[in-house]
Backbone as XML, in Angstrom:
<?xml version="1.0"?>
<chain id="A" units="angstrom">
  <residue number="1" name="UNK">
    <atom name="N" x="5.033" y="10.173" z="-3.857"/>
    <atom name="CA" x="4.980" y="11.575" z="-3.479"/>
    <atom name="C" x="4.847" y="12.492" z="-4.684"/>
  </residue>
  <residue number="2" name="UNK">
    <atom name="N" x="5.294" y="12.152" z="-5.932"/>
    <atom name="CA" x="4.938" y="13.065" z="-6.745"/>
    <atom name="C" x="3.736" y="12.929" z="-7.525"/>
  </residue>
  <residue number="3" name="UNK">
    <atom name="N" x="3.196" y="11.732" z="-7.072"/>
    <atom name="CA" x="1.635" y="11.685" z="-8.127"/>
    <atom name="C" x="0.812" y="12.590" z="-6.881"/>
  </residue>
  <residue number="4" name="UNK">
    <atom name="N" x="0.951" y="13.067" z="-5.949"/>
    <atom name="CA" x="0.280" y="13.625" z="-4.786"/>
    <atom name="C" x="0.022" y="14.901" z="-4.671"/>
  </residue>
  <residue number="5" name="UNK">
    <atom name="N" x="-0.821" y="15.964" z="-4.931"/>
    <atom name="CA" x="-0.558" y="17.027" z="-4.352"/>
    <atom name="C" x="-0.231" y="17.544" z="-3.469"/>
  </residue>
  <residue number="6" name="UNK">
    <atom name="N" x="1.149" y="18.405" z="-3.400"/>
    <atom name="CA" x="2.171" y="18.870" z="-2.283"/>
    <atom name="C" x="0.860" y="19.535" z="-1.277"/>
  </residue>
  <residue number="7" name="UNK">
    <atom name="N" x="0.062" y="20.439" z="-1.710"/>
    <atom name="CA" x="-0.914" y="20.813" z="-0.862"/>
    <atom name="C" x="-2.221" y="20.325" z="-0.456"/>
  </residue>
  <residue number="8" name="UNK">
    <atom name="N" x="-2.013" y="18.917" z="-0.417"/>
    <atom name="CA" x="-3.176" y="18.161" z="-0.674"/>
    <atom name="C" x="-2.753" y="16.647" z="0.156"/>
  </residue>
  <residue number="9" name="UNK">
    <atom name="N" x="-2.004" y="17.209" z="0.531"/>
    <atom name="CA" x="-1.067" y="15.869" z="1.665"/>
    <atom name="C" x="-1.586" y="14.229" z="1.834"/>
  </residue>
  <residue number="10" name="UNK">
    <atom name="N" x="-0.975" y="13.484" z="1.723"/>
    <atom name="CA" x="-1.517" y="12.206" z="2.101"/>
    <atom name="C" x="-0.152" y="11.267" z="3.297"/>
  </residue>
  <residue number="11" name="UNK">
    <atom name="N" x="-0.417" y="10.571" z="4.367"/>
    <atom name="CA" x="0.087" y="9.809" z="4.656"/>
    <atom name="C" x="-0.053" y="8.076" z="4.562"/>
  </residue>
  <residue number="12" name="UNK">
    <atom name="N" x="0.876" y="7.616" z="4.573"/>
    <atom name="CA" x="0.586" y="6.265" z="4.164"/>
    <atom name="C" x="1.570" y="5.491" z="5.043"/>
  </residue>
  <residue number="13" name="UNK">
    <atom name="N" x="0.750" y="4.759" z="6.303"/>
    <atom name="CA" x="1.884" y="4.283" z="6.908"/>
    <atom name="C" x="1.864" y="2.730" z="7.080"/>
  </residue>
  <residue number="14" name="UNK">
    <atom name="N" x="2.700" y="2.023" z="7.176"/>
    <atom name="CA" x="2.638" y="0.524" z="7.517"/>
    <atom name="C" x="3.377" y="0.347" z="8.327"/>
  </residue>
  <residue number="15" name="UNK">
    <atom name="N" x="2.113" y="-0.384" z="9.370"/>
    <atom name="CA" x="2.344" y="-0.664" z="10.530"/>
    <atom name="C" x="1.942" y="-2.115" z="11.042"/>
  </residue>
  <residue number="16" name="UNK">
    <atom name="N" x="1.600" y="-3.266" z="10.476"/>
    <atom name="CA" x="2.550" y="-4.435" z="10.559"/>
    <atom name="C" x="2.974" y="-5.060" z="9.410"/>
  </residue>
  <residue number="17" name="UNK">
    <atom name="N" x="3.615" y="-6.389" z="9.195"/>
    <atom name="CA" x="4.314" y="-7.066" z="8.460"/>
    <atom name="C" x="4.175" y="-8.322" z="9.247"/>
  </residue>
  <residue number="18" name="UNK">
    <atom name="N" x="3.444" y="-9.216" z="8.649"/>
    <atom name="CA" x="3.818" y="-10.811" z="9.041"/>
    <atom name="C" x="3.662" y="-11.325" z="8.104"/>
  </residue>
  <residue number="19" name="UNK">
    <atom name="N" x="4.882" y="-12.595" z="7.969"/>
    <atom name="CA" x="5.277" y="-13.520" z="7.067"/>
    <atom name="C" x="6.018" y="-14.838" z="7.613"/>
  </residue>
  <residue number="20" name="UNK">
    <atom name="N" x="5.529" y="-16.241" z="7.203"/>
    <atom name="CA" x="6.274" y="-17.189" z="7.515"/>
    <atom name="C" x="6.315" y="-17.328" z="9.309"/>
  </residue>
  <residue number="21" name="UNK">
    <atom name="N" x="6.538" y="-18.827" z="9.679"/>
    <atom name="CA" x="7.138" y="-19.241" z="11.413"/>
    <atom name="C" x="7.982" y="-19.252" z="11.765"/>
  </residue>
  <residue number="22" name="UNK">
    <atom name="N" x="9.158" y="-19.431" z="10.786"/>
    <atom name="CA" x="10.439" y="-19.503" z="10.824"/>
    <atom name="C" x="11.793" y="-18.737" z="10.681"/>
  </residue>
  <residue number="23" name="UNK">
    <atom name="N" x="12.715" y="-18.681" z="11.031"/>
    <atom name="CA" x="13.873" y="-17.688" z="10.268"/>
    <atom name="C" x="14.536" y="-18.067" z="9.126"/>
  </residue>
  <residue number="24" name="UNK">
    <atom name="N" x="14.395" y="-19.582" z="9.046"/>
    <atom name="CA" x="15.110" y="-20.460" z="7.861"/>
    <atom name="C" x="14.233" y="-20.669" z="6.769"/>
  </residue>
  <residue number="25" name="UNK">
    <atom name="N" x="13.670" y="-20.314" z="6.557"/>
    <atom name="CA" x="12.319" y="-20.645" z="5.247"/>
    <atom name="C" x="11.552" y="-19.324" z="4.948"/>
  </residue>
  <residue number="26" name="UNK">
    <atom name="N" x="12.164" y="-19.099" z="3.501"/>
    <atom name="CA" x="11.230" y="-18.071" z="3.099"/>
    <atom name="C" x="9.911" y="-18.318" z="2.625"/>
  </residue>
  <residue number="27" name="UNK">
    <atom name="N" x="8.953" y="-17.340" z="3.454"/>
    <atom name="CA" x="7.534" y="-17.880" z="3.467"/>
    <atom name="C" x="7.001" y="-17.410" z="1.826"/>
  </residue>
  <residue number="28" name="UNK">
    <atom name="N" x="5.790" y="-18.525" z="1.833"/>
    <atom name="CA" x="5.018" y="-18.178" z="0.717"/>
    <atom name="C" x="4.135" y="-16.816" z="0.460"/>
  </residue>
  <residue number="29" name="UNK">
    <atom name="N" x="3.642" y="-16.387" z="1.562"/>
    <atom name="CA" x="2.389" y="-15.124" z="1.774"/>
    <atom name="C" x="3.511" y="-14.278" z="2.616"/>
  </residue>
  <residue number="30" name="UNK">
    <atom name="N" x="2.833" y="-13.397" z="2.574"/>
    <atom name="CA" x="2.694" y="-12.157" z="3.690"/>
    <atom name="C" x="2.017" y="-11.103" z="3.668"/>
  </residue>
  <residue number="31" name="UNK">
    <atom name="N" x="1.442" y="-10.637" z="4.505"/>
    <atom name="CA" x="0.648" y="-9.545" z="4.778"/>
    <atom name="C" x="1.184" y="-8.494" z="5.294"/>
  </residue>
  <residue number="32" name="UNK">
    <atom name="N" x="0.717" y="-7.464" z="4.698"/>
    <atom name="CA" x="1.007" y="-5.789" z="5.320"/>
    <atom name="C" x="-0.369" y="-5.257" z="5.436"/>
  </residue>
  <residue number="33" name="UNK">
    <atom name="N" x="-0.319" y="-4.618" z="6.806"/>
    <atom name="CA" x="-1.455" y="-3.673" z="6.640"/>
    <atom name="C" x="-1.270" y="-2.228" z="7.532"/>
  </residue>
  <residue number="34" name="UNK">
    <atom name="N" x="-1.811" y="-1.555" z="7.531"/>
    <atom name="CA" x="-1.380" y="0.327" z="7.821"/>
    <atom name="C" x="-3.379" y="1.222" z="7.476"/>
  </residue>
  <residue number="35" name="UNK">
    <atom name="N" x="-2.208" y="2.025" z="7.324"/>
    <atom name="CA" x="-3.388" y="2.990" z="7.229"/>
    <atom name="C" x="-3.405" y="4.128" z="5.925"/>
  </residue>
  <residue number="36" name="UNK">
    <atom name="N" x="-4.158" y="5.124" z="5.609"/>
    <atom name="CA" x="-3.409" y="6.413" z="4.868"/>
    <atom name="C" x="-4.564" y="7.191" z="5.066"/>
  </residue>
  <residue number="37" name="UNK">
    <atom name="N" x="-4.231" y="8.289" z="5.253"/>
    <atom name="CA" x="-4.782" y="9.545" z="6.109"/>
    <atom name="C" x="-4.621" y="10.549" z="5.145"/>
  </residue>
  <residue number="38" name="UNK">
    <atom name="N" x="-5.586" y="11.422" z="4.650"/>
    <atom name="CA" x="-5.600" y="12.911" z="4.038"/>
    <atom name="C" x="-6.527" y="13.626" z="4.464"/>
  </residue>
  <residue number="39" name="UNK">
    <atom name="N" x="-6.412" y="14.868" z="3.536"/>
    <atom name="CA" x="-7.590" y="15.744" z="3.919"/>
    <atom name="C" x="-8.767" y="15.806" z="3.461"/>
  </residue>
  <residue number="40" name="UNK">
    <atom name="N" x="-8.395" y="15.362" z="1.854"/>
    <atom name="CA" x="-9.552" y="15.227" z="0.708"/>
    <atom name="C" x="-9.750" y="13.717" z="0.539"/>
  </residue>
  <residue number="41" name="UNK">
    <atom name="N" x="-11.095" y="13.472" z="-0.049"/>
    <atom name="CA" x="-11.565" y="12.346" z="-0.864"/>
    <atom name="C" x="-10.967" y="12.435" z="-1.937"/>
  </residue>
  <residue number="42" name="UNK">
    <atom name="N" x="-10.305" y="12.905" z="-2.894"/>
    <atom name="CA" x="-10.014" y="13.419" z="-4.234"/>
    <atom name="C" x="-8.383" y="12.358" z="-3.666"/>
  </residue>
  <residue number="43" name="UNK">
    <atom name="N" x="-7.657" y="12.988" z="-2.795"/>
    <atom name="CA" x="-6.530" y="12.561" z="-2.891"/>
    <atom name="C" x="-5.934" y="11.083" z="-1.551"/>
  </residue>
  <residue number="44" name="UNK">
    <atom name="N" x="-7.369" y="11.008" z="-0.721"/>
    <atom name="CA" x="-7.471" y="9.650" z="-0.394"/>
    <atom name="C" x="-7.647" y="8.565" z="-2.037"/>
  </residue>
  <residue number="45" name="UNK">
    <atom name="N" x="-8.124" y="8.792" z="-2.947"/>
    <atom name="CA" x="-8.746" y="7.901" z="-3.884"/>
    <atom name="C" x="-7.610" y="8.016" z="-4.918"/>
  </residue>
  <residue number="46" name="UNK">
    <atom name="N" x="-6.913" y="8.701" z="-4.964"/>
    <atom name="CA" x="-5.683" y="8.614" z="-5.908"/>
    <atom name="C" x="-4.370" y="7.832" z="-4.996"/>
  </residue>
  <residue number="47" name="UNK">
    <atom name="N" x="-4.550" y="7.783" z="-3.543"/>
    <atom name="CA" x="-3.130" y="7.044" z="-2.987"/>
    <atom name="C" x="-4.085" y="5.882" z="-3.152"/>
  </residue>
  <residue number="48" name="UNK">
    <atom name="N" x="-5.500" y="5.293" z="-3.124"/>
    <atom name="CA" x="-5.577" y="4.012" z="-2.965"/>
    <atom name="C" x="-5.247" y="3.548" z="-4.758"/>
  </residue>
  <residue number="49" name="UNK">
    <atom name="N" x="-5.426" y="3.968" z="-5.607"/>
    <atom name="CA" x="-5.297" y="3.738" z="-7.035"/>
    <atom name="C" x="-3.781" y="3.453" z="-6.895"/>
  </residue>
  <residue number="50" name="UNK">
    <atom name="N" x="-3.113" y="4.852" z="-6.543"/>
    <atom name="CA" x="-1.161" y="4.540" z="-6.570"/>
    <atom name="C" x="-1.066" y="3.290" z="-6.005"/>
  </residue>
  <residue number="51" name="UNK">
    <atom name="N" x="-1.746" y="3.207" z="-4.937"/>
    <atom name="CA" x="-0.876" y="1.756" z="-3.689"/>
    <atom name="C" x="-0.943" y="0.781" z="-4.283"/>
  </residue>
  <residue number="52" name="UNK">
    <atom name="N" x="-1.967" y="0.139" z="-4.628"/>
    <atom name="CA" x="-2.385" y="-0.834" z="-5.681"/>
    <atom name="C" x="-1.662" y="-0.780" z="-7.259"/>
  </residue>
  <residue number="53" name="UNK">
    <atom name="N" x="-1.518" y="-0.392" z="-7.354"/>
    <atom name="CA" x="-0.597" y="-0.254" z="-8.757"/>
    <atom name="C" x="1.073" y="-0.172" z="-8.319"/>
  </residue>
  <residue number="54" name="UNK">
    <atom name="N" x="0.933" y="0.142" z="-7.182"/>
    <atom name="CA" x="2.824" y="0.032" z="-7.158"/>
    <atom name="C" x="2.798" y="-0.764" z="-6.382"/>
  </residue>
  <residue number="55" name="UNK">
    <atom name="N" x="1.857" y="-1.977" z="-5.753"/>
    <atom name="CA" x="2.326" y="-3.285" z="-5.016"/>
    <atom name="C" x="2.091" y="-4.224" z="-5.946"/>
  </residue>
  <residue number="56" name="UNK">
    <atom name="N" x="1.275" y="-4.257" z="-6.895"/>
    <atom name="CA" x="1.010" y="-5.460" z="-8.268"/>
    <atom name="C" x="2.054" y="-5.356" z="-8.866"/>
  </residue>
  <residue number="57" name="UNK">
    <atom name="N" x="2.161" y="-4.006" z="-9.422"/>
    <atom name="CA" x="3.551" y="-4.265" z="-10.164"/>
    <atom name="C" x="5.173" y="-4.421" z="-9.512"/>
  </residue>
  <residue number="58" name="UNK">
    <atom name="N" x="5.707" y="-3.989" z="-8.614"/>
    <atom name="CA" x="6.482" y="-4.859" z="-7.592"/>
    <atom name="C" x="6.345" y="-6.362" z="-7.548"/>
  </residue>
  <residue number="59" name="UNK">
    <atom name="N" x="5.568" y="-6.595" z="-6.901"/>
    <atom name="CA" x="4.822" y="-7.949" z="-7.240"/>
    <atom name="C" x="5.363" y="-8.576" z="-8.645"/>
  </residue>
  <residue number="60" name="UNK">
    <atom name="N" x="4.821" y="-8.202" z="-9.507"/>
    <atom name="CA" x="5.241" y="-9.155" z="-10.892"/>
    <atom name="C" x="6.004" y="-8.703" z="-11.262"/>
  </residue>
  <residue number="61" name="UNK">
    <atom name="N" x="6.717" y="-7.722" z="-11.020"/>
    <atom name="CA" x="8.822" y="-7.563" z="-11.488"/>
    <atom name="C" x="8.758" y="-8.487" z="-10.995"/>
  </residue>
  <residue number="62" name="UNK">
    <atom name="N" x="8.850" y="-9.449" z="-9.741"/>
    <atom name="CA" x="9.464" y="-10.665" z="-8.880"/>
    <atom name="C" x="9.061" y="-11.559" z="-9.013"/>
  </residue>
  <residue number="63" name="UNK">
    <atom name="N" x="7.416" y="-11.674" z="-10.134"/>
    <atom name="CA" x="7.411" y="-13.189" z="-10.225"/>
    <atom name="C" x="6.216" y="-13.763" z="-9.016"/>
  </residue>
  <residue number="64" name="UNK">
    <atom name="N" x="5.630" y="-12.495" z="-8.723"/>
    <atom name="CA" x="4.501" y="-12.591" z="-7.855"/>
    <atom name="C" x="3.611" y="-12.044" z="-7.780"/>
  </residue>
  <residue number="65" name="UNK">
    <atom name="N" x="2.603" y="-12.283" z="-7.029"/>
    <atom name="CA" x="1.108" y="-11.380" z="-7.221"/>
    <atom name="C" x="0.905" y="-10.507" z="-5.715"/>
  </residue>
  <residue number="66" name="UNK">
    <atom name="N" x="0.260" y="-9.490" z="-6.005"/>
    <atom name="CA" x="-0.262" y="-9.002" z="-5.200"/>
    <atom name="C" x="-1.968" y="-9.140" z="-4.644"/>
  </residue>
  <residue number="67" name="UNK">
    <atom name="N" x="-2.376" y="-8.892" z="-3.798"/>
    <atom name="CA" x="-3.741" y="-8.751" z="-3.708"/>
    <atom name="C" x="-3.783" y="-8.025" z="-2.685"/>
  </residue>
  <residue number="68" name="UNK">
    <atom name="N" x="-4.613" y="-6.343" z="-3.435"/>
    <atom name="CA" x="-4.674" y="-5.216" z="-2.474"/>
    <atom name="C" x="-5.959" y="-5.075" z="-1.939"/>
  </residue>
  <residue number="69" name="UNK">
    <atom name="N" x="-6.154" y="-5.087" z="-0.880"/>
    <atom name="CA" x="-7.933" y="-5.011" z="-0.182"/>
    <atom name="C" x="-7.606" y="-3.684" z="0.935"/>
  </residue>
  <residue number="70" name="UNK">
    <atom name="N" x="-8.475" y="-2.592" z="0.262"/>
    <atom name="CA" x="-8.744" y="-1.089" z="0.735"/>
    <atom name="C" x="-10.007" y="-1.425" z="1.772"/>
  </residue>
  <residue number="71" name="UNK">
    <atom name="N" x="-9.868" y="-1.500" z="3.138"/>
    <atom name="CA" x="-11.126" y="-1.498" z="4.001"/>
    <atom name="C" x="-11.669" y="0.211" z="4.416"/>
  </residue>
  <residue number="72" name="UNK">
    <atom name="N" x="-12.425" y="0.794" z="3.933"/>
    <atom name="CA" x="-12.576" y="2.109" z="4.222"/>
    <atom name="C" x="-13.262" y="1.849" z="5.743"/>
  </residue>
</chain>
């Protein structure tokens, strides 16, 4: 929210999460996928730059990778 312009709004929502078959085994993968909605191209193209940069690096604090795929 603060790399964003306050008047320049973006939403970013996730709306599923699947991982693993089980309750007893933490899975190897998982997938998230959602949406993000603005008004501008200017500040659609700066949340896809943020998203990707704050799920890689999450990601490798833990010792894992990310792989972000933006479907416009």
């Amino acid at each position: 929210t603060r790399r964003i312009p306050a008047f320049d709004p973006v939403v970013v929502t996730v709306a599923r999460i699947e991982a693993g078959t089980t309750t007893n085994v933490i899975p190897s993968d998982a997938v998230m996928e959602g949406t993000i909605r603005s008004f501008s191209e200017s500040s659609r193209k700066l949340a896809h730059e943020n998203l990707r940069q704050v799920a890689e690096h999450v990601a490798a604090a833990h010792g894992a990778s990310a792989d972000v795929k933006i479907v416009a």
